Coordinates of C-alpha atoms in Angstrom, one line a residue:
X1 CA -24.3 70.7 32.4
X2 CA -23.3 74.0 31.0
X3 CA -23.3 77.4 32.7
X4 CA -22.2 76.7 36.3
X5 CA -23.9 79.1 38.6
X6 CA -22.0 82.1 39.7
X7 CA -23.9 82.8 42.7
X8 CA -25.4 80.8 45.5
X9 CA -28.0 82.9 47.3
X10 CA -31.3 81.9 45.8
X11 CA -33.8 84.8 45.5
X12 CA -37.0 82.9 45.1
X13 CA -39.1 80.3 47.0
X14 CA -39.7 78.5 43.7
X15 CA -36.8 78.0 41.3
X16 CA -36.1 75.5 38.6
X17 CA -33.6 72.6 38.2
X18 CA -32.1 69.3 37.0
X19 CA -32.9 65.7 37.5
X20 CA -31.1 64.6 40.7
X21 CA -28.8 61.9 39.4
X22 CA -25.3 61.4 40.6
X23 CA -24.7 65.0 39.8
X24 CA -28.1 66.0 38.3
X25 CA -28.7 66.2 34.6
X26 CA -31.9 66.9 32.9
X27 CA -33.9 69.1 30.6
X28 CA -37.2 70.7 30.8
X29 CA -38.0 70.6 27.1
X30 CA -37.0 67.7 24.8
X31 CA -38.3 69.3 21.7
X32 CA -41.9 69.7 22.5
X33 CA -43.5 72.5 20.7
X34 CA -40.4 72.9 18.5
X35 CA -42.3 72.9 15.2
X36 CA -41.8 75.8 13.0
X37 CA -38.8 77.7 11.6
X38 CA -36.1 79.0 14.0
X39 CA -34.6 82.4 13.8
X40 CA -30.9 81.9 14.7
X41 CA -30.7 85.7 15.5
X42 CA -33.9 85.8 17.5
X43 CA -33.9 87.5 20.9
X44 CA -35.8 86.1 23.9
X45 CA -36.6 87.4 27.4
X46 CA -36.2 86.1 30.9
X47 CA -37.8 87.2 34.2
X48 CA -35.2 88.6 36.6
X49 CA -34.8 90.7 39.7
X50 CA -32.3 93.6 39.9
X51 CA -28.8 92.3 40.6
X52 CA -27.7 93.1 44.1
X53 CA -24.3 94.7 43.0
X54 CA -22.2 95.6 40.0
X55 CA -21.4 92.6 37.8
X56 CA -18.0 91.5 39.1
X57 CA -16.8 88.0 38.9
X58 CA -15.5 88.3 42.5
X59 CA -18.6 89.8 44.1
X60 CA -21.7 88.2 42.4
X61 CA -23.2 86.0 45.1
X62 CA -26.9 85.9 44.3
X63 CA -29.1 84.4 41.6
X64 CA -30.2 87.6 39.9
X65 CA -26.6 88.6 39.1
X66 CA -25.4 85.1 38.4
X67 CA -28.0 84.5 35.7
X68 CA -26.4 87.3 33.7
X69 CA -22.8 86.4 34.5
X70 CA -23.4 82.9 33.2
X71 CA -23.8 84.3 29.7
X72 CA -21.0 86.8 29.8
X73 CA -18.2 84.7 31.2
X74 CA -16.9 81.1 30.7
X75 CA -14.7 79.4 33.3
X76 CA -11.8 76.9 32.8
X77 CA -14.1 73.9 33.4
X78 CA -17.7 72.9 33.9
X79 CA -19.1 69.6 35.2
X80 CA -21.2 67.0 33.5
X81 CA -24.3 65.1 34.8
X82 CA -22.1 62.4 36.4
X83 CA -19.9 64.9 38.2
X84 CA -16.9 64.5 35.9
X85 CA -15.3 67.6 34.5
X86 CA -15.7 69.1 31.0
X87 CA -13.0 71.4 29.7
X88 CA -14.3 74.8 28.6
X89 CA -11.6 77.5 28.3
X90 CA -9.0 75.0 29.6
X91 CA -7.4 72.3 27.4
X92 CA -6.5 70.4 30.6
X93 CA -6.3 70.7 34.4
X94 CA -3.9 68.1 35.9
X95 CA -2.3 67.2 39.1
X96 CA -0.2 64.4 40.6
X97 CA -0.7 65.3 44.3
X98 CA -3.8 67.5 44.5
X99 CA -1.6 70.3 45.8
X100 CA 0.1 71.6 42.6
X101 CA -2.2 71.9 39.6
X102 CA -1.2 72.7 36.0
X103 CA -3.7 74.5 33.7
X104 CA -3.3 74.5 29.9
X105 CA -5.6 76.8 28.0
X106 CA -7.2 76.3 24.6
X107 CA -5.6 78.7 22.1
X108 CA -7.5 81.2 20.1
X109 CA -9.9 82.4 22.8
X110 CA -10.6 86.2 23.0
X111 CA -12.5 88.5 25.2
X112 CA -15.5 90.5 23.8
X113 CA -13.2 93.4 23.2
X114 CA -11.0 91.3 20.9
X115 CA -8.0 91.0 23.2
X116 CA -6.6 87.4 23.8
X117 CA -7.4 85.3 26.8
X118 CA -4.1 84.2 28.2
X119 CA -2.7 82.7 31.4
X120 CA -2.1 86.3 32.6
X121 CA -5.9 87.0 32.1
X122 CA -6.7 84.3 34.7
X123 CA -3.8 85.0 37.1
X124 CA -4.3 88.8 37.2
X125 CA -8.1 88.3 37.7
X126 CA -7.6 85.9 40.7
X127 CA -5.0 88.2 42.3
X128 CA -7.4 91.2 42.0
X129 CA -10.4 89.2 43.3
X130 CA -8.4 87.9 46.3
X131 CA -6.9 91.2 47.4
X132 CA -8.5 92.5 50.5
X133 CA -8.3 96.1 49.2
X134 CA -10.8 95.3 46.5
X135 CA -13.4 94.0 49.0
X136 CA -14.8 91.2 46.9
X137 CA -17.3 89.0 48.6
X138 CA -16.0 85.9 47.0
X139 CA -12.3 86.5 48.0
X140 CA -12.3 83.5 50.4
X141 CA -12.6 81.2 47.4
X142 CA -8.8 81.8 46.9
X143 CA -7.9 80.8 50.5
X144 CA -6.7 77.4 49.3
X145 CA -4.0 79.0 47.2
X146 CA -0.5 79.6 48.7
X147 CA 0.0 83.2 49.8
X148 CA -3.7 84.1 50.3
X149 CA -3.0 85.2 53.9
X150 CA -0.6 87.9 52.7
X151 CA -3.0 89.2 50.0
X152 CA -6.0 88.9 52.3
X153 CA -5.0 89.1 56.0
X154 CA -7.7 88.0 58.5
X155 CA -7.3 90.9 61.0
X156 CA -9.9 93.6 60.5
X157 CA -8.4 96.7 58.9
X158 CA -5.1 94.9 58.1
X159 CA -3.4 95.8 54.9
X160 CA -2.1 93.2 52.5
X161 CA 1.7 92.6 52.5
X162 CA 1.6 91.3 48.9
X163 CA -0.5 92.0 45.9
X164 CA -0.1 88.6 44.2
X165 CA -0.9 85.1 45.3
X166 CA 2.4 83.3 45.7
X167 CA 0.9 80.0 44.5
X168 CA 0.1 81.3 41.0
X169 CA 2.9 81.1 38.4
X170 CA 2.6 81.9 34.6
X171 CA 4.6 79.4 32.5
X172 CA 3.6 80.8 29.1
X173 CA 0.7 82.4 27.4
X174 CA -1.3 79.2 27.6
X175 CA 0.0 77.5 30.7
X176 CA 0.0 78.4 34.4
X177 CA 0.4 76.5 37.7
X178 CA -1.5 76.7 41.0
X179 CA 0.2 75.7 44.2
X180 CA -2.2 75.2 47.2
X181 CA -1.4 75.4 50.9
X182 CA -2.4 71.7 51.3
X183 CA -3.8 69.1 49.0
X184 CA -7.5 69.7 48.0
X185 CA -8.7 66.7 45.9
X186 CA -11.8 68.5 44.6
X187 CA -10.0 71.8 43.7
X188 CA -10.6 71.3 39.9
X189 CA -14.3 71.1 40.5
X190 CA -14.2 74.5 42.2
X191 CA -12.8 76.1 39.0
X192 CA -16.2 75.9 37.5
X193 CA -17.3 78.8 39.8
X194 CA -17.5 82.3 38.2
X195 CA -14.9 83.8 40.6
X196 CA -12.3 81.8 38.7
X197 CA -13.2 83.4 35.3
X198 CA -10.6 85.6 33.5
X199 CA -10.7 89.3 33.1
X200 CA -9.3 91.5 30.3
X201 CA -6.7 94.2 30.6
X202 CA -9.4 96.9 30.1
X203 CA -11.0 95.8 33.5
X204 CA -8.1 97.3 35.5
X205 CA -8.2 100.7 33.7
X206 CA -11.7 101.5 35.1
X207 CA -13.0 98.9 37.5
X208 CA -16.1 100.9 38.3
X209 CA -17.1 101.1 34.7
X210 CA -16.3 97.4 34.3
X211 CA -18.9 96.5 36.9
X212 CA -21.6 98.3 34.9
X213 CA -20.4 97.1 31.5
X214 CA -18.5 93.9 32.0
X215 CA -16.3 92.5 29.2
X216 CA -16.1 88.7 29.4
X217 CA -15.1 85.6 27.4
X218 CA -18.5 83.9 27.4
X219 CA -21.0 83.1 24.7
X220 CA -22.7 86.5 25.0
X221 CA -21.4 90.0 25.2
X222 CA -22.8 92.9 27.3
X223 CA -25.1 95.4 25.5
X224 CA -26.9 97.5 28.1
X225 CA -28.2 97.7 31.7
X226 CA -31.2 99.9 32.4
X227 CA -31.2 99.6 36.2
X228 CA -34.4 98.1 37.7
X229 CA -35.8 97.7 34.2
X230 CA -33.7 95.3 32.1
X231 CA -30.3 94.0 31.1
X232 CA -29.5 93.0 27.5
X233 CA -26.8 90.7 26.3
X234 CA -26.1 89.6 22.6
X235 CA -24.5 86.6 21.1
X236 CA -20.7 86.8 20.8
X237 CA -19.9 85.3 17.4
X238 CA -16.2 85.0 18.3
X239 CA -16.9 82.5 21.1
X240 CA -14.7 79.4 21.0
X241 CA -16.4 77.3 23.6
X242 CA -18.5 74.1 23.1
X243 CA -21.8 75.8 24.1
X244 CA -22.3 78.4 21.3
X245 CA -25.6 80.3 21.5
X246 CA -28.5 79.1 19.3
X247 CA -30.1 82.5 19.6
X248 CA -29.2 86.2 19.0
X249 CA -29.3 87.3 22.6
X250 CA -31.2 87.6 25.9
X251 CA -33.2 90.4 27.6
X252 CA -33.4 90.0 31.3
X253 CA -36.6 91.8 32.3
X254 CA -36.9 93.1 35.9
X255 CA -40.0 92.2 37.9
X256 CA -40.7 93.1 41.5
X257 CA -43.3 90.3 41.9
X258 CA -43.5 86.8 40.6
X259 CA -47.2 87.2 40.0
X260 CA -46.6 90.0 37.5
X261 CA -44.0 88.0 35.7
X262 CA -46.4 85.0 35.4
X263 CA -49.2 87.2 34.0
X264 CA -46.7 88.6 31.4
X265 CA -45.7 85.0 30.5
X266 CA -49.3 84.1 29.8
X267 CA -49.8 87.2 27.6
X268 CA -46.6 86.7 25.7
X269 CA -44.6 89.6 27.2
X270 CA -41.8 87.5 28.6
X271 CA -40.5 84.2 27.3
X272 CA -38.9 82.3 30.1
X273 CA -39.6 82.2 33.9
X274 CA -37.2 81.0 36.5
X275 CA -39.9 80.5 39.1
X276 CA -43.7 80.6 39.8
X277 CA -45.3 82.3 42.7
X278 CA -47.0 80.1 45.3
X279 CA -50.5 81.4 44.4
X280 CA -50.0 80.3 40.8
X281 CA -48.6 76.8 41.5
X282 CA -52.0 75.1 41.6
X283 CA -52.9 76.3 38.1
X284 CA -49.6 76.8 36.1
X285 CA -49.5 73.2 34.7
X286 CA -53.0 73.6 33.4
X287 CA -52.3 77.0 32.0
X288 CA -49.1 76.1 30.3
X289 CA -49.5 72.5 29.4
X290 CA -46.2 71.1 27.9
X291 CA -44.5 74.4 28.6
X292 CA -44.8 73.9 32.3
X293 CA -41.6 72.8 34.1
X294 CA -41.4 70.7 37.3
X295 CA -38.1 69.1 38.1
X296 CA -35.5 68.9 40.9
X297 CA -32.2 70.7 41.1
X298 CA -29.3 70.9 43.5
X299 CA -30.4 73.5 46.0
X300 CA -31.7 73.6 49.5
X301 CA -33.9 76.0 51.5
X302 CA -32.8 76.6 55.1
X303 CA -33.5 78.9 58.0
X304 CA -30.2 80.3 59.1
X305 CA -29.3 81.6 62.6
X306 CA -28.0 85.2 63.0
X307 CA -25.5 84.3 65.7
X308 CA -24.5 87.9 66.1
X309 CA -28.0 89.0 67.1
X310 CA -28.5 89.9 70.8
X311 CA -31.1 87.2 71.1
X312 CA -28.6 84.4 70.5
X313 CA -25.5 85.7 72.1
X314 CA -26.7 87.3 75.3
X315 CA -26.2 86.4 78.1
X316 CA -24.4 83.4 76.5
X317 CA -24.2 81.7 73.1
X318 CA -27.4 79.8 72.2
X319 CA -27.4 76.1 73.0
X320 CA -27.7 74.0 69.8
X321 CA -30.5 72.1 71.5
X322 CA -32.8 75.1 71.1
X323 CA -32.2 75.2 67.4
X324 CA -32.7 71.5 67.2
X325 CA -36.1 71.9 68.9
X326 CA -37.2 74.6 66.5
X327 CA -36.3 72.3 63.6
X328 CA -38.4 69.4 65.0
X329 CA -41.3 71.8 65.5
X330 CA -41.6 72.3 61.7
X331 CA -44.1 70.1 59.8
X332 CA -42.2 70.0 56.5
X333 CA -44.3 67.3 55.0
X334 CA -47.6 69.3 55.4
X335 CA -46.1 72.6 54.3
X336 CA -44.5 71.3 51.2
X337 CA -47.6 69.4 50.3
X338 CA -50.1 72.3 50.9
X339 CA -48.5 75.7 50.9
X340 CA -45.9 74.8 48.3
X341 CA -48.3 72.6 46.4
X342 CA -46.0 69.5 46.3
X343 CA -43.2 71.5 44.6
X344 CA -40.7 70.8 47.3
X345 CA -39.3 67.7 49.0
X346 CA -38.6 67.9 52.8
X347 CA -34.9 68.0 53.5
X348 CA -33.2 65.3 55.6
X349 CA -29.8 66.9 55.6
X350 CA -27.8 70.0 54.7
X351 CA -26.4 68.7 51.4
X352 CA -28.7 69.0 48.3
X353 CA -29.6 66.2 46.1
X354 CA -27.6 65.6 42.9
X355 CA -24.3 66.3 44.6
X356 CA -21.4 63.9 45.3
X357 CA -21.8 62.9 48.9
X358 CA -25.6 63.4 49.3
X359 CA -26.9 61.0 51.9
X360 CA -30.6 60.4 52.3
X361 CA -32.1 60.5 55.8
X362 CA -28.9 62.0 57.3
X363 CA -30.6 63.7 60.2
X364 CA -33.2 63.0 62.9
X365 CA -33.7 66.7 63.7
X366 CA -35.7 67.3 60.4
X367 CA -38.5 64.9 61.6
X368 CA -41.7 66.6 62.9
X369 CA -42.0 65.8 66.6
X370 CA -43.7 68.5 68.7
X371 CA -43.1 66.7 72.0
X372 CA -39.4 66.2 71.3
X373 CA -39.2 69.8 70.1
X374 CA -40.5 71.2 73.4
X375 CA -38.2 68.8 75.3
X376 CA -35.1 70.0 73.4
X377 CA -35.9 73.7 73.7
X378 CA -36.4 73.3 77.4
X379 CA -33.1 71.3 77.8
X380 CA -31.3 74.1 75.9
X381 CA -32.5 76.8 78.3
X382 CA -35.4 78.0 76.2
X383 CA -35.8 80.6 73.4
X384 CA -34.8 84.0 74.7
X385 CA -38.0 86.1 75.2
X386 CA -39.9 83.1 73.9
X387 CA -40.1 84.8 70.5
X388 CA -38.4 84.5 67.1
X389 CA -38.6 86.2 63.8
X390 CA -37.7 84.9 60.3
X391 CA -36.4 87.5 57.8
X392 CA -37.2 87.0 54.1
X393 CA -37.4 88.9 50.8
X394 CA -41.0 89.7 50.0
X395 CA -40.4 89.6 46.2
X396 CA -39.4 86.0 46.2
X397 CA -42.7 84.2 47.0
X398 CA -41.7 83.4 50.6
X399 CA -44.4 85.0 52.7
X400 CA -46.8 82.1 52.6
X401 CA -44.4 79.4 53.7
X402 CA -42.7 81.6 56.3
X403 CA -46.1 82.1 57.9
X404 CA -46.8 78.4 57.8
X405 CA -43.4 77.6 59.4
X406 CA -44.1 80.2 62.1
X407 CA -47.6 78.7 62.7
X408 CA -46.1 75.2 63.0
X409 CA -43.4 76.3 65.5
X410 CA -45.9 78.3 67.6
X411 CA -48.5 75.5 67.7
X412 CA -45.9 72.9 68.5
X413 CA -43.9 74.7 71.2
X414 CA -45.7 77.8 72.2
X415 CA -42.7 79.9 71.0
X416 CA -44.1 83.0 69.3
X417 CA -42.9 83.4 65.7
X418 CA -43.4 86.2 63.1
X419 CA -42.2 86.9 59.6
X420 CA -39.9 89.8 59.0
X421 CA -40.4 90.7 55.3
X422 CA -37.9 92.9 53.4
X423 CA -39.2 94.6 50.2
X424 CA -36.8 92.8 47.9
X425 CA -33.8 90.5 47.6
X426 CA -31.3 93.4 47.7
X427 CA -32.7 94.7 51.0
X428 CA -32.7 91.2 52.4
X429 CA -29.1 90.6 51.5
X430 CA -28.1 94.1 52.7
X431 CA -29.6 93.3 56.1
X432 CA -27.7 90.0 56.3
X433 CA -24.3 91.5 55.3
X434 CA -24.6 94.5 57.6
X435 CA -25.6 92.1 60.5
X436 CA -29.0 93.7 60.9
X437 CA -31.0 90.4 61.1
X438 CA -32.8 90.3 64.4
X439 CA -33.2 86.6 64.9
X440 CA -33.4 84.1 62.0
X441 CA -33.4 84.5 58.2
X442 CA -34.5 82.5 55.2
X443 CA -31.5 81.2 53.2
X444 CA -31.3 79.3 50.0
X445 CA -28.1 77.7 48.6
X446 CA -27.5 76.3 45.2
X447 CA -24.4 74.4 44.1
X448 CA -21.3 76.0 42.7
X449 CA -19.7 72.6 42.1
X450 CA -21.2 69.2 42.6
X451 CA -19.4 68.1 45.8
X452 CA -20.8 68.0 49.3
X453 CA -18.0 70.3 50.5
X454 CA -19.8 73.2 48.7
X455 CA -22.8 72.9 51.1
X456 CA -20.7 72.7 54.2
X457 CA -17.2 74.3 53.9
X458 CA -18.5 77.3 51.8
X459 CA -21.4 78.0 54.3
X460 CA -20.2 77.1 57.8
X461 CA -16.4 77.5 57.8
X462 CA -15.2 80.5 59.7
X463 CA -14.7 83.4 57.2
X464 CA -16.3 81.6 54.2
X465 CA -18.0 83.8 51.7
X466 CA -21.3 82.2 52.2
X467 CA -21.1 82.3 56.0
X468 CA -23.3 85.4 56.7
X469 CA -24.8 84.4 60.0
X470 CA -21.6 84.8 62.1
X471 CA -21.3 81.1 62.8
X472 CA -17.8 80.1 63.9
X473 CA -16.4 76.9 65.6
X474 CA -12.7 76.0 65.7
X475 CA -13.5 72.3 66.2
X476 CA -15.6 72.2 63.1
X477 CA -13.0 74.3 61.2
X478 CA -10.4 71.6 62.0
X479 CA -12.7 68.8 60.7
X480 CA -13.3 70.7 57.5
X481 CA -9.5 71.3 57.0
X482 CA -8.9 67.6 57.5
X483 CA -11.6 66.7 54.9
X484 CA -10.1 69.2 52.5
X485 CA -6.7 67.6 52.8
X486 CA -7.8 64.0 52.2
X487 CA -5.7 62.1 49.7
X488 CA -8.5 61.4 47.2
X489 CA -11.8 62.9 46.2
X490 CA -13.6 59.9 47.5
X491 CA -12.0 60.1 50.9
X492 CA -12.8 63.9 51.1
X493 CA -16.5 63.2 50.2
X494 CA -16.7 60.6 52.9
X495 CA -15.2 62.9 55.5
X496 CA -17.7 65.6 54.6
X497 CA -20.5 63.0 55.0
X498 CA -19.4 62.5 58.6
X499 CA -19.2 66.2 59.2
X500 CA -22.7 66.7 57.9
X501 CA -24.1 64.2 60.4
X502 CA -22.0 65.9 63.1
X503 CA -23.5 69.4 62.3
X504 CA -26.5 68.6 64.5
X505 CA -24.2 69.3 67.4
X506 CA -23.7 72.9 66.1
X507 CA -26.9 73.7 64.3
X508 CA -25.7 76.6 62.1
X509 CA -29.0 76.5 60.3
X510 CA -32.2 74.5 60.0
X511 CA -32.7 72.5 56.8
X512 CA -36.2 72.8 55.3
X513 CA -36.6 71.4 51.9
X514 CA -34.9 70.6 48.5
X515 CA -35.7 73.0 45.7
X516 CA -37.4 72.2 42.4
X517 CA -37.7 74.2 39.2
X518 CA -41.3 75.2 38.9
X519 CA -41.4 77.5 35.9
X520 CA -42.5 77.8 32.3
X521 CA -41.9 79.4 28.9
X522 CA -43.8 81.0 26.1
X523 CA -44.9 79.6 22.7
X524 CA -42.2 81.8 21.1
X525 CA -39.3 79.6 22.3
X526 CA -38.2 75.9 22.3
X527 CA -35.2 74.0 23.5
X528 CA -35.7 75.5 27.0
X529 CA -33.7 73.6 29.6
X530 CA -32.6 74.3 33.2
X531 CA -29.2 73.5 34.6
X532 CA -28.3 71.7 37.8
X533 CA -28.0 75.2 39.3
X534 CA -31.7 75.9 38.5
X535 CA -31.0 78.7 36.0
X536 CA -32.2 78.5 32.3
X537 CA -29.4 77.4 30.0
X538 CA -29.3 80.5 27.8
X539 CA -27.3 79.1 24.9
X540 CA -29.7 76.3 24.1
X541 CA -32.9 78.3 23.7
X542 CA -34.2 78.6 20.1
X543 CA -36.5 81.5 19.1
X544 CA -39.2 80.8 16.5
X545 CA -39.7 83.0 13.6

């Protein structure tokens, strides 16, 4: 699929996706409604929330920002429906030992400002993103590379003793090498993530301005950002990649509620939706007909534990049995069938479908069993104060299912449960990152690369960019390190499968259900398809005259 997602935190309750094959691969529109002349320079619009932060490749960790970044930047590689790699800006990525990798670039690529994309463009960008001084949320993605500990020391407040990753070496303008600390057999798959995109020389002259007006190497170039209103990008005619835009550009229109976006879709004021609000799920197929989308993709909804919260750390760290019990108190089958109108599938593990290493029915603790739930909570010493709260963003269509989950827990165990709604996704993420979550929080994770490690190491490893709940366990870290250093990709995937089953002994979060794309598009566009990451594939959309 094209356009690997640059951010993992999913904003909405209902998002859209790919068919769950070995690595997912599918389309929402196979040409239906495509009659009529196409305007190759036509502009179309997409529903979007305001990105959480400036648009940096090293700090975009949520789905609003990532949708824009997917158009502005291209990475070295992407992945196909079967999990194999597709070369994008790279001519080749090779290794003989999974520890030292050689990257050769395709020649002739340029940034949107006309400057060439070279080996230095990648190496400099990675060094900047990794440096602790630049406070990039995705810096941990470079931890595999030799010298990361010097560029990004662990100790709080520590200053870097180097400004370059020792493992990166420029051979010539179109060749560079990457030396890792240990062998990582799936490292090439990770290069599909936006944090590994290149940056132009102009970026370093004014990094603040670059976050507001990014210059990339992707199929679209930045035009404007009217905060909390819209972002506009236009086709880059100098783009050398295989996924050239079939349209003239995209307007990302900001909406504060999914309901408002859906009404605008029906009236023709927005062309593509990424999600449908729960209240509109029963009617959207009838309203939109062939333009309604309903398909799975590689993402999972969970309830994460804020381990730093007083509730879970005083007087001692929470017993995993308590979280196991809360999990078994949730009637996933009923909630997905009724509240979510059949648009979700109950999760049976932490790894999403369509990912290498997905294993069906991995866990027992996702089964609804009120008696067992009460037994586990009691065995774990009970829920402190016998009350929990679940934080969520109110602009993402979560209120209804959070209330249903709370009702299920309360009726099954007697533990009081309430929703803690934040006004929007930005406020929700801010509360997480500043460790203000009081108890539990809604979390959604979508693949960055189609390997099960992405749903375990990048969420639960100590210090990982996606680990926002404060979970840390040295024993689990050691198991992850061993899986990462397996000799082959297959052995690494199998090791992570064992780790996933072992996660019940730690319970860093509660798996709820696998996502689907439930969305739609207007009569103005055709060729609308959604990637394995759930986002619309911008370049394939055609605009009718």
